[in-house]
CSV table of N, CA and C in Angstrom, one decimal:
chain,number,residue,atom,x,y,z
L,1,UNK,N,-7.6,5.3,-18.0
L,1,UNK,CA,-7.3,5.9,-16.7
L,1,UNK,C,-8.7,6.2,-16.1
L,2,UNK,N,-8.9,5.7,-14.9
L,2,UNK,CA,-10.2,6.0,-14.2
L,2,UNK,C,-10.4,7.5,-14.0
L,3,UNK,N,-11.6,8.0,-13.9
L,3,UNK,CA,-11.9,9.4,-13.6
L,3,UNK,C,-11.3,9.7,-12.2
L,4,UNK,N,-11.1,11.0,-12.0
L,4,UNK,CA,-10.5,11.4,-10.7
L,4,UNK,C,-11.3,10.9,-9.5
L,5,UNK,N,-12.6,11.0,-9.5
L,5,UNK,CA,-13.4,10.6,-8.4
L,5,UNK,C,-13.2,9.1,-8.1
L,6,UNK,N,-13.0,8.3,-9.1
L,6,UNK,CA,-12.7,6.8,-8.9
L,6,UNK,C,-11.4,6.6,-8.2
L,7,UNK,N,-10.4,7.4,-8.6
L,7,UNK,CA,-9.0,7.2,-8.1
L,7,UNK,C,-8.7,8.0,-6.8
L,8,UNK,N,-9.7,8.7,-6.3
L,8,UNK,CA,-9.3,9.6,-5.2
L,8,UNK,C,-8.7,8.9,-4.0
L,9,UNK,N,-9.2,7.7,-3.6
L,9,UNK,CA,-8.6,6.9,-2.5
L,9,UNK,C,-7.2,6.5,-2.8
L,10,UNK,N,-7.0,6.0,-4.0
L,10,UNK,CA,-5.6,5.5,-4.3
L,10,UNK,C,-4.7,6.7,-4.4
L,11,UNK,N,-5.1,7.8,-5.0
L,11,UNK,CA,-4.2,9.0,-5.0
L,11,UNK,C,-3.9,9.5,-3.6
L,12,UNK,N,-4.8,9.4,-2.7
L,12,UNK,CA,-4.6,9.8,-1.3
L,12,UNK,C,-3.5,8.9,-0.7
L,13,UNK,N,-3.6,7.6,-0.9
L,13,UNK,CA,-2.7,6.7,-0.3
L,13,UNK,C,-1.3,7.0,-0.8
L,14,UNK,N,-1.1,7.2,-2.2
L,14,UNK,CA,0.2,7.5,-2.7
L,14,UNK,C,0.7,8.9,-2.2
L,15,UNK,N,-0.2,9.9,-2.1
L,15,UNK,CA,0.3,11.2,-1.6
L,15,UNK,C,0.8,11.1,-0.2
L,16,UNK,N,0.1,10.3,0.7
L,16,UNK,CA,0.5,10.3,2.1
L,16,UNK,C,1.7,9.3,2.3
L,17,UNK,N,1.7,8.2,1.6
L,17,UNK,CA,2.8,7.2,1.8
L,17,UNK,C,4.1,7.4,1.0
L,18,UNK,N,4.0,8.2,-0.1
L,18,UNK,CA,5.2,8.4,-0.9
L,18,UNK,C,6.3,9.0,0.0
L,19,UNK,N,6.1,10.1,0.8
L,19,UNK,CA,7.1,10.7,1.6
L,19,UNK,C,7.7,9.8,2.7
L,20,UNK,N,6.9,8.8,3.1
L,20,UNK,CA,7.3,7.8,4.1
L,20,UNK,C,8.2,6.7,3.5
L,21,UNK,N,7.7,6.3,2.3
L,21,UNK,CA,8.4,5.1,1.7
L,21,UNK,C,9.6,5.4,0.8
L,22,UNK,N,9.6,6.6,0.1
L,22,UNK,CA,10.7,6.9,-0.8
L,22,UNK,C,12.0,7.0,-0.1
L,23,UNK,N,12.1,7.5,1.2
L,23,UNK,CA,13.4,7.5,1.9
L,23,UNK,C,13.8,6.1,2.3
L,24,UNK,N,12.9,5.1,2.2
L,24,UNK,CA,13.2,3.7,2.5
L,24,UNK,C,13.6,2.9,1.3
L,25,UNK,N,13.7,3.6,0.1
L,25,UNK,CA,14.2,3.0,-1.1
L,25,UNK,C,13.1,2.6,-2.0
L,26,UNK,N,11.8,2.9,-1.7
L,26,UNK,CA,10.7,2.5,-2.6
L,26,UNK,C,10.5,3.6,-3.7
L,27,UNK,N,10.0,3.2,-4.9
L,27,UNK,CA,9.6,4.1,-5.9
L,27,UNK,C,8.3,4.7,-5.5
L,28,UNK,N,7.9,5.9,-6.0
L,28,UNK,CA,6.6,6.5,-5.7
L,28,UNK,C,5.5,5.5,-6.1
L,29,UNK,N,4.4,5.5,-5.4
L,29,UNK,CA,3.3,4.6,-5.6
L,29,UNK,C,2.7,4.7,-7.0
L,30,UNK,N,2.4,3.5,-7.6
L,30,UNK,CA,1.7,3.4,-8.8
L,30,UNK,C,0.3,3.1,-8.5
L,31,UNK,N,-0.7,3.9,-9.0
L,31,UNK,CA,-2.1,3.7,-8.6
L,31,UNK,C,-2.9,3.2,-9.7
L,32,UNK,N,-4.0,2.5,-9.3
L,32,UNK,CA,-4.9,2.0,-10.3
L,32,UNK,C,-6.3,1.8,-9.5
L,33,UNK,N,-7.4,2.0,-10.2
L,33,UNK,CA,-8.7,1.8,-9.6
L,33,UNK,C,-9.7,1.6,-10.6
L,34,UNK,N,-10.7,0.7,-10.3
L,34,UNK,CA,-11.8,0.4,-11.1
L,34,UNK,C,-12.9,-0.3,-10.3
L,35,UNK,N,-14.1,0.1,-10.6
L,35,UNK,CA,-15.3,-0.6,-10.0
L,35,UNK,C,-15.3,-0.6,-8.5
L,36,UNK,N,-14.9,0.5,-7.9
L,36,UNK,CA,-14.9,0.6,-6.4
L,36,UNK,C,-13.7,-0.1,-5.7
L,37,UNK,N,-12.8,-0.6,-6.4
L,37,UNK,CA,-11.6,-1.2,-5.8
L,37,UNK,C,-10.3,-0.5,-6.4
L,38,UNK,N,-9.3,-0.5,-5.6
L,38,UNK,CA,-8.1,0.2,-6.0
L,38,UNK,C,-6.9,-0.5,-5.4
L,39,UNK,N,-5.7,-0.1,-6.0
L,39,UNK,CA,-4.5,-0.7,-5.5
L,39,UNK,C,-3.4,0.3,-5.7
L,40,UNK,N,-2.5,0.4,-4.8
L,40,UNK,CA,-1.3,1.3,-4.9
L,40,UNK,C,-0.1,0.3,-4.6
L,41,UNK,N,0.9,0.3,-5.6
L,41,UNK,CA,2.0,-0.5,-5.5
L,41,UNK,C,3.3,0.3,-5.4
L,42,UNK,N,4.1,0.1,-4.3
L,42,UNK,CA,5.3,0.7,-4.1
L,42,UNK,C,6.4,-0.3,-4.3
L,43,UNK,N,7.4,-0.1,-5.3
L,43,UNK,CA,8.4,-1.1,-5.6
L,43,UNK,C,9.7,-0.7,-5.0
L,44,UNK,N,10.4,-1.6,-4.4
L,44,UNK,CA,11.8,-1.4,-3.9
L,44,UNK,C,12.7,-2.4,-4.4
L,45,UNK,N,13.8,-2.0,-5.1
L,45,UNK,CA,14.7,-2.9,-5.6
L,45,UNK,C,15.4,-3.8,-4.6
L,46,UNK,N,15.5,-5.1,-4.9
L,46,UNK,CA,16.2,-6.0,-4.0
L,46,UNK,C,16.7,-7.2,-4.8
L,47,UNK,N,18.0,-7.4,-4.8
L,47,UNK,CA,18.6,-8.4,-5.6
L,47,UNK,C,18.2,-9.8,-5.2
L,48,UNK,N,17.6,-10.1,-4.0
L,48,UNK,CA,17.2,-11.4,-3.6
L,48,UNK,C,15.8,-11.7,-3.9
L,49,UNK,N,15.1,-10.8,-4.5
L,49,UNK,CA,13.6,-11.0,-4.7
L,49,UNK,C,13.4,-12.0,-5.9
L,50,UNK,N,12.2,-12.5,-6.0
L,50,UNK,CA,11.8,-13.4,-7.1
L,50,UNK,C,11.1,-12.6,-8.2
L,51,UNK,N,11.0,-11.3,-8.1
L,51,UNK,CA,10.2,-10.5,-9.0
L,51,UNK,C,11.2,-9.6,-9.8
L,52,UNK,N,12.2,-10.1,-10.4
L,52,UNK,CA,13.1,-9.4,-11.3
L,52,UNK,C,13.8,-8.2,-10.5
L,53,UNK,N,14.1,-8.5,-9.2
L,53,UNK,CA,14.8,-7.5,-8.5
L,53,UNK,C,13.9,-6.4,-7.8
L,54,UNK,N,12.6,-6.7,-7.6
L,54,UNK,CA,11.7,-5.8,-7.0
L,54,UNK,C,10.9,-6.5,-5.9
L,55,UNK,N,10.8,-5.8,-4.8
L,55,UNK,CA,9.9,-6.3,-3.7
L,55,UNK,C,8.9,-5.2,-3.6
L,56,UNK,N,7.6,-5.6,-3.6
L,56,UNK,CA,6.5,-4.7,-3.6
L,56,UNK,C,5.8,-4.6,-2.3
L,57,UNK,N,5.4,-3.3,-1.9
L,57,UNK,CA,4.5,-3.1,-0.9
L,57,UNK,C,3.2,-2.8,-1.6
L,58,UNK,N,2.2,-3.6,-1.3
L,58,UNK,CA,0.9,-3.4,-2.0
L,58,UNK,C,-0.2,-3.0,-1.1
L,59,UNK,N,-0.9,-2.0,-1.4
L,59,UNK,CA,-2.0,-1.5,-0.6
L,59,UNK,C,-3.3,-1.7,-1.4
L,60,UNK,N,-4.2,-2.5,-0.9
L,60,UNK,CA,-5.5,-2.8,-1.6
L,60,UNK,C,-6.5,-1.9,-0.9
L,61,UNK,N,-7.4,-1.3,-1.7
L,61,UNK,CA,-8.5,-0.4,-1.2
L,61,UNK,C,-9.8,-0.8,-1.7
L,62,UNK,N,-10.9,-0.4,-1.0
L,62,UNK,CA,-12.2,-0.7,-1.5
L,62,UNK,C,-13.1,0.5,-1.1
L,63,UNK,N,-14.0,0.9,-1.9
L,63,UNK,CA,-14.9,2.0,-1.7
L,63,UNK,C,-16.3,1.4,-1.3
L,64,UNK,N,-16.6,1.3,-0.1
L,64,UNK,CA,-17.9,0.7,0.3
L,64,UNK,C,-18.5,1.5,1.5
L,65,UNK,N,-19.1,2.6,1.5
L,65,UNK,CA,-19.1,3.5,0.3
L,65,UNK,C,-17.9,4.4,0.2
L,66,UNK,N,-17.2,4.6,1.4
L,66,UNK,CA,-16.0,5.5,1.4
L,66,UNK,C,-14.8,4.6,1.2
L,67,UNK,N,-13.7,5.2,0.7
L,67,UNK,CA,-12.5,4.5,0.5
L,67,UNK,C,-11.9,4.1,1.8
L,68,UNK,N,-11.4,2.8,1.9
L,68,UNK,CA,-10.7,2.3,3.1
L,68,UNK,C,-9.7,1.2,2.6
L,69,UNK,N,-8.7,1.0,3.4
L,69,UNK,CA,-7.7,0.0,3.1
L,69,UNK,C,-8.2,-1.4,3.5
L,70,UNK,N,-8.1,-2.3,2.6
L,70,UNK,CA,-8.6,-3.7,2.9
L,70,UNK,C,-7.4,-4.6,3.2
L,71,UNK,N,-6.2,-4.3,2.7
L,71,UNK,CA,-5.1,-5.2,2.9
L,71,UNK,C,-3.8,-4.5,2.6
L,72,UNK,N,-2.8,-4.8,3.4
L,72,UNK,CA,-1.4,-4.2,3.1
L,72,UNK,C,-0.5,-5.4,3.2
L,73,UNK,N,0.2,-5.7,2.1
L,73,UNK,CA,1.1,-6.8,2.0
L,73,UNK,C,2.4,-6.4,1.4
L,74,UNK,N,3.4,-7.2,1.7
L,74,UNK,CA,4.8,-6.9,1.3
L,74,UNK,C,5.2,-8.2,0.7
L,75,UNK,N,5.6,-8.2,-0.6
L,75,UNK,CA,5.9,-9.5,-1.2
L,75,UNK,C,7.0,-9.4,-2.4
L,76,UNK,N,7.5,-10.5,-2.8
L,76,UNK,CA,8.5,-10.5,-3.8
L,76,UNK,C,9.7,-11.4,-3.5
L,77,UNK,N,9.8,-11.9,-2.3
L,77,UNK,CA,10.8,-12.8,-1.9
L,77,UNK,C,10.3,-14.2,-2.3
L,78,UNK,N,11.2,-15.2,-2.7
L,78,UNK,CA,10.8,-16.5,-3.0
L,78,UNK,C,10.0,-17.1,-1.8
L,79,UNK,N,8.8,-17.7,-2.0
L,79,UNK,CA,8.0,-18.3,-1.0
L,79,UNK,C,7.7,-17.5,0.2
L,80,UNK,N,7.7,-16.2,0.0
L,80,UNK,CA,7.5,-15.3,1.2
L,80,UNK,C,6.5,-14.2,0.8
L,81,UNK,N,5.3,-14.2,1.4
L,81,UNK,CA,4.3,-13.2,1.2
L,81,UNK,C,3.7,-12.9,2.6
L,82,UNK,N,3.8,-11.7,3.0
L,82,UNK,CA,3.3,-11.5,4.4
L,82,UNK,C,2.5,-10.2,4.4
L,83,UNK,N,1.6,-10.2,5.4
L,83,UNK,CA,0.7,-9.1,5.5
L,83,UNK,C,1.1,-8.2,6.7
L,84,UNK,N,1.0,-6.9,6.5
L,84,UNK,CA,1.4,-5.9,7.5
L,84,UNK,C,0.2,-5.5,8.3
L,85,UNK,N,0.4,-5.1,9.5
L,85,UNK,CA,-0.7,-4.7,10.4
L,85,UNK,C,-1.2,-3.3,10.0
L,86,UNK,N,-2.5,-3.1,10.1
L,86,UNK,CA,-3.1,-1.8,9.9
L,86,UNK,C,-4.4,-1.8,10.7
L,87,UNK,N,-5.1,-0.7,10.7
L,87,UNK,CA,-6.4,-0.6,11.4
L,87,UNK,C,-7.6,-0.9,10.4
L,88,UNK,N,-8.0,-2.2,10.3
L,88,UNK,CA,-9.0,-2.5,9.2
L,88,UNK,C,-10.4,-1.9,9.4
L,89,UNK,N,-10.7,-1.5,10.7
L,89,UNK,CA,-12.1,-1.0,10.9
L,89,UNK,C,-12.1,0.5,11.0
L,90,UNK,N,-11.0,1.2,10.6
L,90,UNK,CA,-10.9,2.6,10.7
L,90,UNK,C,-11.2,3.2,9.3
L,91,UNK,N,-11.4,4.5,9.3
L,91,UNK,CA,-11.5,5.3,8.0
L,91,UNK,C,-10.1,5.4,7.4
L,92,UNK,N,-10.1,5.8,6.1
L,92,UNK,CA,-8.9,5.9,5.4
L,92,UNK,C,-7.9,6.8,6.0
L,93,UNK,N,-8.2,8.0,6.5
L,93,UNK,CA,-7.3,8.9,7.1
L,93,UNK,C,-6.6,8.3,8.3
L,94,UNK,N,-7.4,7.7,9.2
L,94,UNK,CA,-6.9,7.0,10.4
L,94,UNK,C,-6.0,5.9,10.0
L,95,UNK,N,-6.4,5.1,9.0
L,95,UNK,CA,-5.5,4.0,8.5
L,95,UNK,C,-4.2,4.5,8.0
L,96,UNK,N,-4.2,5.6,7.2
L,96,UNK,CA,-3.0,6.2,6.7
L,96,UNK,C,-2.1,6.7,7.8
L,97,UNK,N,-2.7,7.4,8.8
L,97,UNK,CA,-1.9,7.9,10.0
L,97,UNK,C,-1.2,6.8,10.7
L,98,UNK,N,-1.9,5.6,10.9
L,98,UNK,CA,-1.3,4.5,11.5
L,98,UNK,C,-0.2,3.9,10.7
L,99,UNK,N,-0.4,3.8,9.4
L,99,UNK,CA,0.7,3.3,8.5
L,99,UNK,C,1.9,4.2,8.5
L,100,UNK,N,1.7,5.5,8.5
L,100,UNK,CA,2.9,6.4,8.5
L,100,UNK,C,3.7,6.2,9.8
L,101,UNK,N,3.1,5.8,10.9
L,101,UNK,CA,3.8,5.6,12.1
L,101,UNK,C,4.5,4.2,12.1
L,102,UNK,N,3.8,3.2,11.6
L,102,UNK,CA,4.4,1.8,11.7
L,102,UNK,C,5.2,1.3,10.6
L,103,UNK,N,5.0,1.8,9.4
L,103,UNK,CA,5.7,1.2,8.2
L,103,UNK,C,7.3,1.4,8.3
L,104,UNK,N,7.8,2.6,8.7
L,104,UNK,CA,9.2,2.7,8.8
L,104,UNK,C,9.9,1.6,9.7
L,105,UNK,N,9.3,1.3,10.8
L,105,UNK,CA,9.8,0.3,11.6
L,105,UNK,C,9.7,-1.1,11.0
L,106,UNK,N,8.5,-1.4,10.4
L,106,UNK,CA,8.2,-2.7,9.9
L,106,UNK,C,9.1,-3.0,8.7
L,107,UNK,N,9.5,-2.0,7.9
L,107,UNK,CA,10.1,-2.3,6.6
L,107,UNK,C,11.6,-2.1,6.7
L,108,UNK,N,12.2,-1.8,7.8
L,108,UNK,CA,13.7,-1.6,7.9
L,108,UNK,C,14.3,-2.8,8.5
């Protein structure tokens, strides 16, 4: 498990997005980080998915030097992988504020 300072960006993403995504049927975010990169994965069960009944919302982060989101994608359907819109040039807090506004509409 990475030290707390390494995981702070990923932990922040999970803390902010868990209350937005769990009412939409996603499990709480699973976090991981190493070497200045991180990922938070939120799984939502779906019988039509290609991933054993789970469709994932994946948030990729990078610390250069501050944590920020590099990519947000939703995948798990056969032959379907798509990227969600977010503010790529903003700081983490601004990116998260934008996602809390847009994800409920994009994922329903």
